[in-house]
JSON list of N, CA and C in Angstrom, two decimals:
[
{"chain": "A", "resi": 1, "resn": "MET", "atom": "N", "xyz": [41.18, -132.01, -157.82]},
{"chain": "A", "resi": 1, "resn": "MET", "atom": "CA", "xyz": [41.36, -133.12, -156.93]},
{"chain": "A", "resi": 1, "resn": "MET", "atom": "C", "xyz": [42.83, -133.53, -156.95]},
{"chain": "A", "resi": 2, "resn": "THR", "atom": "N", "xyz": [43.33, -133.87, -155.77]},
{"chain": "A", "resi": 2, "resn": "THR", "atom": "CA", "xyz": [44.70, -134.33, -155.62]},
{"chain": "A", "resi": 2, "resn": "THR", "atom": "C", "xyz": [44.68, -135.71, -154.98]},
{"chain": "A", "resi": 3, "resn": "ILE", "atom": "N", "xyz": [45.46, -136.63, -155.52]},
{"chain": "A", "resi": 3, "resn": "ILE", "atom": "CA", "xyz": [45.58, -137.97, -154.95]},
{"chain": "A", "resi": 3, "resn": "ILE", "atom": "C", "xyz": [47.06, -138.23, -154.70]},
{"chain": "A", "resi": 4, "resn": "ALA", "atom": "N", "xyz": [47.39, -138.64, -153.47]},
{"chain": "A", "resi": 4, "resn": "ALA", "atom": "CA", "xyz": [48.79, -138.91, -153.11]},
{"chain": "A", "resi": 4, "resn": "ALA", "atom": "C", "xyz": [48.87, -140.26, -152.40]},
{"chain": "A", "resi": 5, "resn": "LEU", "atom": "N", "xyz": [49.87, -141.04, -152.78]},
{"chain": "A", "resi": 5, "resn": "LEU", "atom": "CA", "xyz": [50.14, -142.33, -152.15]},
{"chain": "A", "resi": 5, "resn": "LEU", "atom": "C", "xyz": [51.56, -142.28, -151.62]},
{"chain": "A", "resi": 6, "resn": "SER", "atom": "N", "xyz": [51.74, -142.66, -150.35]},
{"chain": "A", "resi": 6, "resn": "SER", "atom": "CA", "xyz": [53.08, -142.61, -149.76]},
{"chain": "A", "resi": 6, "resn": "SER", "atom": "C", "xyz": [53.23, -143.71, -148.72]},
{"chain": "A", "resi": 7, "resn": "ALA", "atom": "N", "xyz": [54.47, -143.97, -148.37]},
{"chain": "A", "resi": 7, "resn": "ALA", "atom": "CA", "xyz": [54.80, -144.89, -147.29]},
{"chain": "A", "resi": 7, "resn": "ALA", "atom": "C", "xyz": [55.62, -144.11, -146.27]},
{"chain": "A", "resi": 8, "resn": "ASP", "atom": "N", "xyz": [55.30, -144.30, -144.98]},
{"chain": "A", "resi": 8, "resn": "ASP", "atom": "CA", "xyz": [56.09, -143.59, -143.98]},
{"chain": "A", "resi": 8, "resn": "ASP", "atom": "C", "xyz": [57.32, -144.41, -143.61]},
{"chain": "A", "resi": 9, "resn": "SER", "atom": "N", "xyz": [58.11, -143.89, -142.70]},
{"chain": "A", "resi": 9, "resn": "SER", "atom": "CA", "xyz": [59.35, -144.57, -142.33]},
{"chain": "A", "resi": 9, "resn": "SER", "atom": "C", "xyz": [59.09, -145.82, -141.49]},
{"chain": "A", "resi": 10, "resn": "GLY", "atom": "N", "xyz": [57.86, -145.98, -141.06]},
{"chain": "A", "resi": 10, "resn": "GLY", "atom": "CA", "xyz": [57.50, -147.18, -140.30]},
{"chain": "A", "resi": 10, "resn": "GLY", "atom": "C", "xyz": [56.96, -148.24, -141.24]},
{"chain": "A", "resi": 11, "resn": "ASP", "atom": "N", "xyz": [55.84, -148.81, -140.89]},
{"chain": "A", "resi": 11, "resn": "ASP", "atom": "CA", "xyz": [55.28, -149.91, -141.66]},
{"chain": "A", "resi": 11, "resn": "ASP", "atom": "C", "xyz": [53.90, -149.58, -142.20]},
{"chain": "A", "resi": 12, "resn": "HIS", "atom": "N", "xyz": [53.65, -148.35, -142.58]},
{"chain": "A", "resi": 12, "resn": "HIS", "atom": "CA", "xyz": [52.32, -147.96, -143.03]},
{"chain": "A", "resi": 12, "resn": "HIS", "atom": "C", "xyz": [52.36, -147.32, -144.42]},
{"chain": "A", "resi": 13, "resn": "VAL", "atom": "N", "xyz": [51.29, -147.56, -145.16]},
{"chain": "A", "resi": 13, "resn": "VAL", "atom": "CA", "xyz": [51.09, -146.90, -146.45]},
{"chain": "A", "resi": 13, "resn": "VAL", "atom": "C", "xyz": [49.90, -145.96, -146.28]},
{"chain": "A", "resi": 14, "resn": "ARG", "atom": "N", "xyz": [49.97, -144.82, -146.96]},
{"chain": "A", "resi": 14, "resn": "ARG", "atom": "CA", "xyz": [48.95, -143.79, -146.78]},
{"chain": "A", "resi": 14, "resn": "ARG", "atom": "C", "xyz": [48.44, -143.32, -148.14]},
{"chain": "A", "resi": 15, "resn": "LEU", "atom": "N", "xyz": [47.12, -143.25, -148.25]},
{"chain": "A", "resi": 15, "resn": "LEU", "atom": "CA", "xyz": [46.45, -142.71, -149.44]},
{"chain": "A", "resi": 15, "resn": "LEU", "atom": "C", "xyz": [45.68, -141.48, -149.01]},
{"chain": "A", "resi": 16, "resn": "ARG", "atom": "N", "xyz": [45.95, -140.35, -149.67]},
{"chain": "A", "resi": 16, "resn": "ARG", "atom": "CA", "xyz": [45.27, -139.09, -149.33]},
{"chain": "A", "resi": 16, "resn": "ARG", "atom": "C", "xyz": [44.59, -138.56, -150.59]},
{"chain": "A", "resi": 17, "resn": "VAL", "atom": "N", "xyz": [43.29, -138.28, -150.46]},
{"chain": "A", "resi": 17, "resn": "VAL", "atom": "CA", "xyz": [42.52, -137.71, -151.57]},
{"chain": "A", "resi": 17, "resn": "VAL", "atom": "C", "xyz": [41.96, -136.38, -151.08]},
{"chain": "A", "resi": 18, "resn": "THR", "atom": "N", "xyz": [42.27, -135.32, -151.80]},
{"chain": "A", "resi": 18, "resn": "THR", "atom": "CA", "xyz": [41.81, -133.98, -151.44]},
{"chain": "A", "resi": 18, "resn": "THR", "atom": "C", "xyz": [40.99, -133.40, -152.57]},
{"chain": "A", "resi": 19, "resn": "ASN", "atom": "N", "xyz": [39.78, -132.99, -152.25]},
{"chain": "A", "resi": 19, "resn": "ASN", "atom": "CA", "xyz": [38.88, -132.35, -153.21]},
{"chain": "A", "resi": 19, "resn": "ASN", "atom": "C", "xyz": [39.20, -130.86, -153.18]},
{"chain": "A", "resi": 20, "resn": "ASP", "atom": "N", "xyz": [39.40, -130.28, -154.34]},
{"chain": "A", "resi": 20, "resn": "ASP", "atom": "CA", "xyz": [39.77, -128.86, -154.41]},
{"chain": "A", "resi": 20, "resn": "ASP", "atom": "C", "xyz": [38.59, -127.92, -154.27]},
{"chain": "A", "resi": 21, "resn": "GLY", "atom": "N", "xyz": [37.39, -128.45, -154.03]},
{"chain": "A", "resi": 21, "resn": "GLY", "atom": "CA", "xyz": [36.23, -127.60, -153.80]},
{"chain": "A", "resi": 21, "resn": "GLY", "atom": "C", "xyz": [35.48, -127.20, -155.04]},
{"chain": "A", "resi": 22, "resn": "VAL", "atom": "N", "xyz": [35.84, -127.71, -156.19]},
{"chain": "A", "resi": 22, "resn": "VAL", "atom": "CA", "xyz": [35.21, -127.31, -157.44]},
{"chain": "A", "resi": 22, "resn": "VAL", "atom": "C", "xyz": [33.77, -127.80, -157.56]},
{"chain": "A", "resi": 23, "resn": "THR", "atom": "N", "xyz": [33.38, -128.83, -156.83]},
{"chain": "A", "resi": 23, "resn": "THR", "atom": "CA", "xyz": [32.05, -129.41, -156.98]},
{"chain": "A", "resi": 23, "resn": "THR", "atom": "C", "xyz": [30.93, -128.42, -156.69]},
{"chain": "A", "resi": 24, "resn": "GLY", "atom": "N", "xyz": [31.16, -127.46, -155.81]},
{"chain": "A", "resi": 24, "resn": "GLY", "atom": "CA", "xyz": [30.15, -126.44, -155.55]},
{"chain": "A", "resi": 24, "resn": "GLY", "atom": "C", "xyz": [29.10, -126.82, -154.54]},
{"chain": "A", "resi": 25, "resn": "HIS", "atom": "N", "xyz": [29.07, -128.06, -154.08]},
{"chain": "A", "resi": 25, "resn": "HIS", "atom": "CA", "xyz": [28.10, -128.45, -153.06]},
{"chain": "A", "resi": 25, "resn": "HIS", "atom": "C", "xyz": [28.71, -129.53, -152.17]},
{"chain": "A", "resi": 26, "resn": "ALA", "atom": "N", "xyz": [28.27, -129.52, -150.93]},
{"chain": "A", "resi": 26, "resn": "ALA", "atom": "CA", "xyz": [28.76, -130.53, -149.98]},
{"chain": "A", "resi": 26, "resn": "ALA", "atom": "C", "xyz": [27.89, -131.77, -150.08]},
{"chain": "A", "resi": 27, "resn": "ALA", "atom": "N", "xyz": [28.52, -132.92, -150.04]},
{"chain": "A", "resi": 27, "resn": "ALA", "atom": "CA", "xyz": [27.78, -134.18, -150.06]},
{"chain": "A", "resi": 27, "resn": "ALA", "atom": "C", "xyz": [27.19, -134.44, -148.69]},
{"chain": "A", "resi": 28, "resn": "GLU", "atom": "N", "xyz": [26.03, -135.04, -148.69]},
{"chain": "A", "resi": 28, "resn": "GLU", "atom": "CA", "xyz": [25.40, -135.44, -147.44]},
{"chain": "A", "resi": 28, "resn": "GLU", "atom": "C", "xyz": [26.11, -136.67, -146.89]},
{"chain": "A", "resi": 29, "resn": "PRO", "atom": "N", "xyz": [26.29, -136.75, -145.58]},
{"chain": "A", "resi": 29, "resn": "PRO", "atom": "CA", "xyz": [26.91, -137.95, -145.02]},
{"chain": "A", "resi": 29, "resn": "PRO", "atom": "C", "xyz": [26.05, -139.17, -145.33]},
{"chain": "A", "resi": 30, "resn": "GLY", "atom": "N", "xyz": [26.72, -140.27, -145.60]},
{"chain": "A", "resi": 30, "resn": "GLY", "atom": "CA", "xyz": [26.00, -141.50, -145.91]},
{"chain": "A", "resi": 30, "resn": "GLY", "atom": "C", "xyz": [26.76, -142.70, -145.40]},
{"chain": "A", "resi": 31, "resn": "GLN", "atom": "N", "xyz": [26.59, -143.83, -146.04]},
{"chain": "A", "resi": 31, "resn": "GLN", "atom": "CA", "xyz": [27.22, -145.06, -145.61]},
{"chain": "A", "resi": 31, "resn": "GLN", "atom": "C", "xyz": [28.63, -145.21, -146.16]},
{"chain": "A", "resi": 32, "resn": "GLY", "atom": "N", "xyz": [29.01, -144.47, -147.17]},
{"chain": "A", "resi": 32, "resn": "GLY", "atom": "CA", "xyz": [30.31, -144.62, -147.80]},
{"chain": "A", "resi": 32, "resn": "GLY", "atom": "C", "xyz": [31.48, -144.49, -146.84]},
{"chain": "A", "resi": 33, "resn": "VAL", "atom": "N", "xyz": [31.54, -143.41, -146.10]},
{"chain": "A", "resi": 33, "resn": "VAL", "atom": "CA", "xyz": [32.65, -143.18, -145.16]},
{"chain": "A", "resi": 33, "resn": "VAL", "atom": "C", "xyz": [32.60, -144.21, -144.03]},
{"chain": "A", "resi": 34, "resn": "ALA", "atom": "N", "xyz": [31.42, -144.51, -143.54]},
{"chain": "A", "resi": 34, "resn": "ALA", "atom": "CA", "xyz": [31.29, -145.51, -142.47]},
{"chain": "A", "resi": 34, "resn": "ALA", "atom": "C", "xyz": [31.79, -146.87, -142.94]},
{"chain": "A", "resi": 35, "resn": "ASN", "atom": "N", "xyz": [31.44, -147.26, -144.16]},
{"chain": "A", "resi": 35, "resn": "ASN", "atom": "CA", "xyz": [31.89, -148.55, -144.69]},
{"chain": "A", "resi": 35, "resn": "ASN", "atom": "C", "xyz": [33.40, -148.57, -144.90]},
{"chain": "A", "resi": 36, "resn": "LEU", "atom": "N", "xyz": [33.96, -147.49, -145.44]},
{"chain": "A", "resi": 36, "resn": "LEU", "atom": "CA", "xyz": [35.41, -147.41, -145.61]},
{"chain": "A", "resi": 36, "resn": "LEU", "atom": "C", "xyz": [36.12, -147.51, -144.26]},
{"chain": "A", "resi": 37, "resn": "THR", "atom": "N", "xyz": [35.59, -146.82, -143.26]},
{"chain": "A", "resi": 37, "resn": "THR", "atom": "CA", "xyz": [36.18, -146.85, -141.93]},
{"chain": "A", "resi": 37, "resn": "THR", "atom": "C", "xyz": [36.20, -148.27, -141.37]},
{"chain": "A", "resi": 38, "resn": "GLU", "atom": "N", "xyz": [35.08, -148.98, -141.51]},
{"chain": "A", "resi": 38, "resn": "GLU", "atom": "CA", "xyz": [34.99, -150.35, -141.01]},
{"chain": "A", "resi": 38, "resn": "GLU", "atom": "C", "xyz": [35.96, -151.28, -141.75]},
{"chain": "A", "resi": 39, "resn": "ARG", "atom": "N", "xyz": [36.04, -151.16, -143.06]},
{"chain": "A", "resi": 39, "resn": "ARG", "atom": "CA", "xyz": [36.91, -152.03, -143.85]},
{"chain": "A", "resi": 39, "resn": "ARG", "atom": "C", "xyz": [38.38, -151.81, -143.52]},
{"chain": "A", "resi": 40, "resn": "LEU", "atom": "N", "xyz": [38.77, -150.56, -143.36]},
{"chain": "A", "resi": 40, "resn": "LEU", "atom": "CA", "xyz": [40.15, -150.26, -142.99]},
{"chain": "A", "resi": 40, "resn": "LEU", "atom": "C", "xyz": [40.47, -150.76, -141.59]},
{"chain": "A", "resi": 41, "resn": "ALA", "atom": "N", "xyz": [39.55, -150.55, -140.65]},
{"chain": "A", "resi": 41, "resn": "ALA", "atom": "CA", "xyz": [39.77, -150.98, -139.27]},
{"chain": "A", "resi": 41, "resn": "ALA", "atom": "C", "xyz": [39.92, -152.50, -139.19]},
{"chain": "A", "resi": 42, "resn": "ALA", "atom": "N", "xyz": [39.18, -153.22, -140.02]},
{"chain": "A", "resi": 42, "resn": "ALA", "atom": "CA", "xyz": [39.26, -154.69, -140.02]},
{"chain": "A", "resi": 42, "resn": "ALA", "atom": "C", "xyz": [40.65, -155.17, -140.44]},
{"chain": "A", "resi": 43, "resn": "ARG", "atom": "N", "xyz": [41.41, -154.31, -141.10]},
{"chain": "A", "resi": 43, "resn": "ARG", "atom": "CA", "xyz": [42.77, -154.67, -141.54]},
{"chain": "A", "resi": 43, "resn": "ARG", "atom": "C", "xyz": [43.84, -153.90, -140.78]},
{"chain": "A", "resi": 44, "resn": "GLY", "atom": "N", "xyz": [43.45, -153.32, -139.65]},
{"chain": "A", "resi": 44, "resn": "GLY", "atom": "CA", "xyz": [44.40, -152.62, -138.81]},
{"chain": "A", "resi": 44, "resn": "GLY", "atom": "C", "xyz": [44.68, -151.19, -139.25]},
{"chain": "A", "resi": 45, "resn": "GLY", "atom": "N", "xyz": [43.85, -150.66, -140.13]},
{"chain": "A", "resi": 45, "resn": "GLY", "atom": "CA", "xyz": [44.05, -149.31, -140.64]},
{"chain": "A", "resi": 45, "resn": "GLY", "atom": "C", "xyz": [43.07, -148.32, -140.05]},
{"chain": "A", "resi": 46, "resn": "ARG", "atom": "N", "xyz": [43.08, -147.12, -140.61]},
{"chain": "A", "resi": 46, "resn": "ARG", "atom": "CA", "xyz": [42.14, -146.10, -140.15]},
{"chain": "A", "resi": 46, "resn": "ARG", "atom": "C", "xyz": [41.85, -145.12, -141.28]},
{"chain": "A", "resi": 47, "resn": "LEU", "atom": "N", "xyz": [40.73, -144.44, -141.15]},
{"chain": "A", "resi": 47, "resn": "LEU", "atom": "CA", "xyz": [40.33, -143.42, -142.11]},
{"chain": "A", "resi": 47, "resn": "LEU", "atom": "C", "xyz": [40.09, -142.14, -141.34]},
{"chain": "A", "resi": 48, "resn": "THR", "atom": "N", "xyz": [40.68, -141.05, -141.81]},
{"chain": "A", "resi": 48, "resn": "THR", "atom": "CA", "xyz": [40.39, -139.75, -141.21]},
{"chain": "A", "resi": 48, "resn": "THR", "atom": "C", "xyz": [39.83, -138.85, -142.29]},
{"chain": "A", "resi": 49, "resn": "THR", "atom": "N", "xyz": [38.93, -137.98, -141.89]},
{"chain": "A", "resi": 49, "resn": "THR", "atom": "CA", "xyz": [38.34, -137.02, -142.82]},
{"chain": "A", "resi": 49, "resn": "THR", "atom": "C", "xyz": [38.46, -135.64, -142.22]},
{"chain": "A", "resi": 50, "resn": "THR", "atom": "N", "xyz": [38.73, -134.67, -143.08]},
{"chain": "A", "resi": 50, "resn": "THR", "atom": "CA", "xyz": [38.76, -133.28, -142.63]},
{"chain": "A", "resi": 50, "resn": "THR", "atom": "C", "xyz": [38.06, -132.43, -143.68]},
{"chain": "A", "resi": 51, "resn": "SER", "atom": "N", "xyz": [37.46, -131.35, -143.22]},
{"chain": "A", "resi": 51, "resn": "SER", "atom": "CA", "xyz": [36.82, -130.38, -144.11]},
{"chain": "A", "resi": 51, "resn": "SER", "atom": "C", "xyz": [37.19, -128.99, -143.62]},
{"chain": "A", "resi": 52, "resn": "ARG", "atom": "N", "xyz": [37.61, -128.17, -144.54]},
{"chain": "A", "resi": 52, "resn": "ARG", "atom": "CA", "xyz": [37.94, -126.79, -144.22]},
{"chain": "A", "resi": 52, "resn": "ARG", "atom": "C", "xyz": [37.50, -125.95, -145.41]},
{"chain": "A", "resi": 53, "resn": "GLU", "atom": "N", "xyz": [36.62, -125.01, -145.14]},
{"chain": "A", "resi": 53, "resn": "GLU", "atom": "CA", "xyz": [36.02, -124.21, -146.19]},
{"chain": "A", "resi": 53, "resn": "GLU", "atom": "C", "xyz": [35.40, -125.14, -147.22]},
{"chain": "A", "resi": 54, "resn": "ARG", "atom": "N", "xyz": [35.83, -125.12, -148.47]},
{"chain": "A", "resi": 54, "resn": "ARG", "atom": "CA", "xyz": [35.24, -126.01, -149.47]},
{"chain": "A", "resi": 54, "resn": "ARG", "atom": "C", "xyz": [36.14, -127.19, -149.81]},
{"chain": "A", "resi": 55, "resn": "ARG", "atom": "N", "xyz": [37.21, -127.37, -149.06]},
{"chain": "A", "resi": 55, "resn": "ARG", "atom": "CA", "xyz": [38.12, -128.49, -149.30]},
{"chain": "A", "resi": 55, "resn": "ARG", "atom": "C", "xyz": [37.79, -129.65, -148.35]},
{"chain": "A", "resi": 56, "resn": "HIS", "atom": "N", "xyz": [37.76, -130.83, -148.92]},
{"chain": "A", "resi": 56, "resn": "HIS", "atom": "CA", "xyz": [37.48, -132.04, -148.15]},
{"chain": "A", "resi": 56, "resn": "HIS", "atom": "C", "xyz": [38.62, -133.02, -148.41]},
{"chain": "A", "resi": 57, "resn": "GLN", "atom": "N", "xyz": [39.04, -133.70, -147.35]},
{"chain": "A", "resi": 57, "resn": "GLN", "atom": "CA", "xyz": [40.16, -134.63, -147.49]},
{"chain": "A", "resi": 57, "resn": "GLN", "atom": "C", "xyz": [39.85, -135.95, -146.79]},
{"chain": "A", "resi": 58, "resn": "LEU", "atom": "N", "xyz": [40.16, -137.04, -147.47]},
{"chain": "A", "resi": 58, "resn": "LEU", "atom": "CA", "xyz": [40.10, -138.39, -146.89]},
{"chain": "A", "resi": 58, "resn": "LEU", "atom": "C", "xyz": [41.53, -138.90, -146.84]},
{"chain": "A", "resi": 59, "resn": "GLU", "atom": "N", "xyz": [41.90, -139.50, -145.73]},
{"chain": "A", "resi": 59, "resn": "GLU", "atom": "CA", "xyz": [43.22, -140.10, -145.62]},
{"chain": "A", "resi": 59, "resn": "GLU", "atom": "C", "xyz": [43.08, -141.50, -145.05]},
{"chain": "A", "resi": 60, "resn": "ALA", "atom": "N", "xyz": [43.48, -142.49, -145.84]},
{"chain": "A", "resi": 60, "resn": "ALA", "atom": "CA", "xyz": [43.44, -143.89, -145.42]},
{"chain": "A", "resi": 60, "resn": "ALA", "atom": "C", "xyz": [44.86, -144.33, -145.11]},
{"chain": "A", "resi": 61, "resn": "THR", "atom": "N", "xyz": [45.04, -144.97, -143.95]},
{"chain": "A", "resi": 61, "resn": "THR", "atom": "CA", "xyz": [46.34, -145.49, -143.54]},
{"chain": "A", "resi": 61, "resn": "THR", "atom": "C", "xyz": [46.18, -146.97, -143.24]},
{"chain": "A", "resi": 62, "resn": "LEU", "atom": "N", "xyz": [47.08, -147.77, -143.82]},
{"chain": "A", "resi": 62, "resn": "LEU", "atom": "CA", "xyz": [47.07, -149.22, -143.62]},
{"chain": "A", "resi": 62, "resn": "LEU", "atom": "C", "xyz": [48.46, -149.72, -143.29]},
{"chain": "A", "resi": 63, "resn": "PRO", "atom": "N", "xyz": [48.55, -150.71, -142.40]},
{"chain": "A", "resi": 63, "resn": "PRO", "atom": "CA", "xyz": [49.87, -151.31, -142.16]},
{"chain": "A", "resi": 63, "resn": "PRO", "atom": "C", "xyz": [50.28, -152.12, -143.37]},
{"chain": "A", "resi": 64, "resn": "MET", "atom": "N", "xyz": [51.58, -152.08, -143.69]},
{"chain": "A", "resi": 64, "resn": "MET", "atom": "CA", "xyz": [52.10, -152.91, -144.77]},
{"chain": "A", "resi": 64, "resn": "MET", "atom": "C", "xyz": [52.27, -154.33, -144.23]},
{"chain": "A", "resi": 65, "resn": "ARG", "atom": "N", "xyz": [51.92, -155.30, -145.03]},
{"chain": "A", "resi": 65, "resn": "ARG", "atom": "CA", "xyz": [52.05, -156.69, -144.62]},
{"chain": "A", "resi": 65, "resn": "ARG", "atom": "C", "xyz": [52.93, -157.43, -145.62]},
{"chain": "A", "resi": 66, "resn": "ASP", "atom": "N", "xyz": [53.65, -158.40, -145.14]},
{"chain": "A", "resi": 66, "resn": "ASP", "atom": "CA", "xyz": [54.52, -159.21, -145.99]},
{"chain": "A", "resi": 66, "resn": "ASP", "atom": "C", "xyz": [55.45, -158.34, -146.81]},
{"chain": "A", "resi": 67, "resn": "ARG", "atom": "N", "xyz": [55.97, -157.32, -146.18]},
{"chain": "A", "resi": 67, "resn": "ARG", "atom": "CA", "xyz": [56.88, -156.40, -146.83]},
{"chain": "A", "resi": 67, "resn": "ARG", "atom": "C", "xyz": [58.23, -157.07, -147.05]},
{"chain": "A", "resi": 68, "resn": "PRO", "atom": "N", "xyz": [58.75, -157.02, -148.26]},
{"chain": "A", "resi": 68, "resn": "PRO", "atom": "CA", "xyz": [60.08, -157.62, -148.49]},
{"chain": "A", "resi": 68, "resn": "PRO", "atom": "C", "xyz": [61.16, -156.88, -147.72]},
{"chain": "A", "resi": 69, "resn": "GLU", "atom": "N", "xyz": [62.15, -157.59, -147.26]},
{"chain": "A", "resi": 69, "resn": "GLU", "atom": "CA", "xyz": [63.26, -156.97, -146.51]},
{"chain": "A", "resi": 69, "resn": "GLU", "atom": "C", "xyz": [64.24, -156.33, -147.44]}
]
C-alpha cells in the first residue's frame, strides 16, 4: 500500500491511497465510498476511484481553507 499527501500549485490538498494488490480479493462495493464521496463533496472536494488489474486507488481532493499567506 502506498499513501501520498500533496498540495498542488492552486488551493487544493490531495490524498492518494493505492493498494498494491496483495489482498488477493476484490472488496464488494458498499457504503464506504459513497459516504466518503458525500462528505468530501459537502466541503467542496471530490473522491475518485480507479481499478486496474489488482491495483485499486482512492484519491481525495479538498480545497485548502484559511491558508496562511
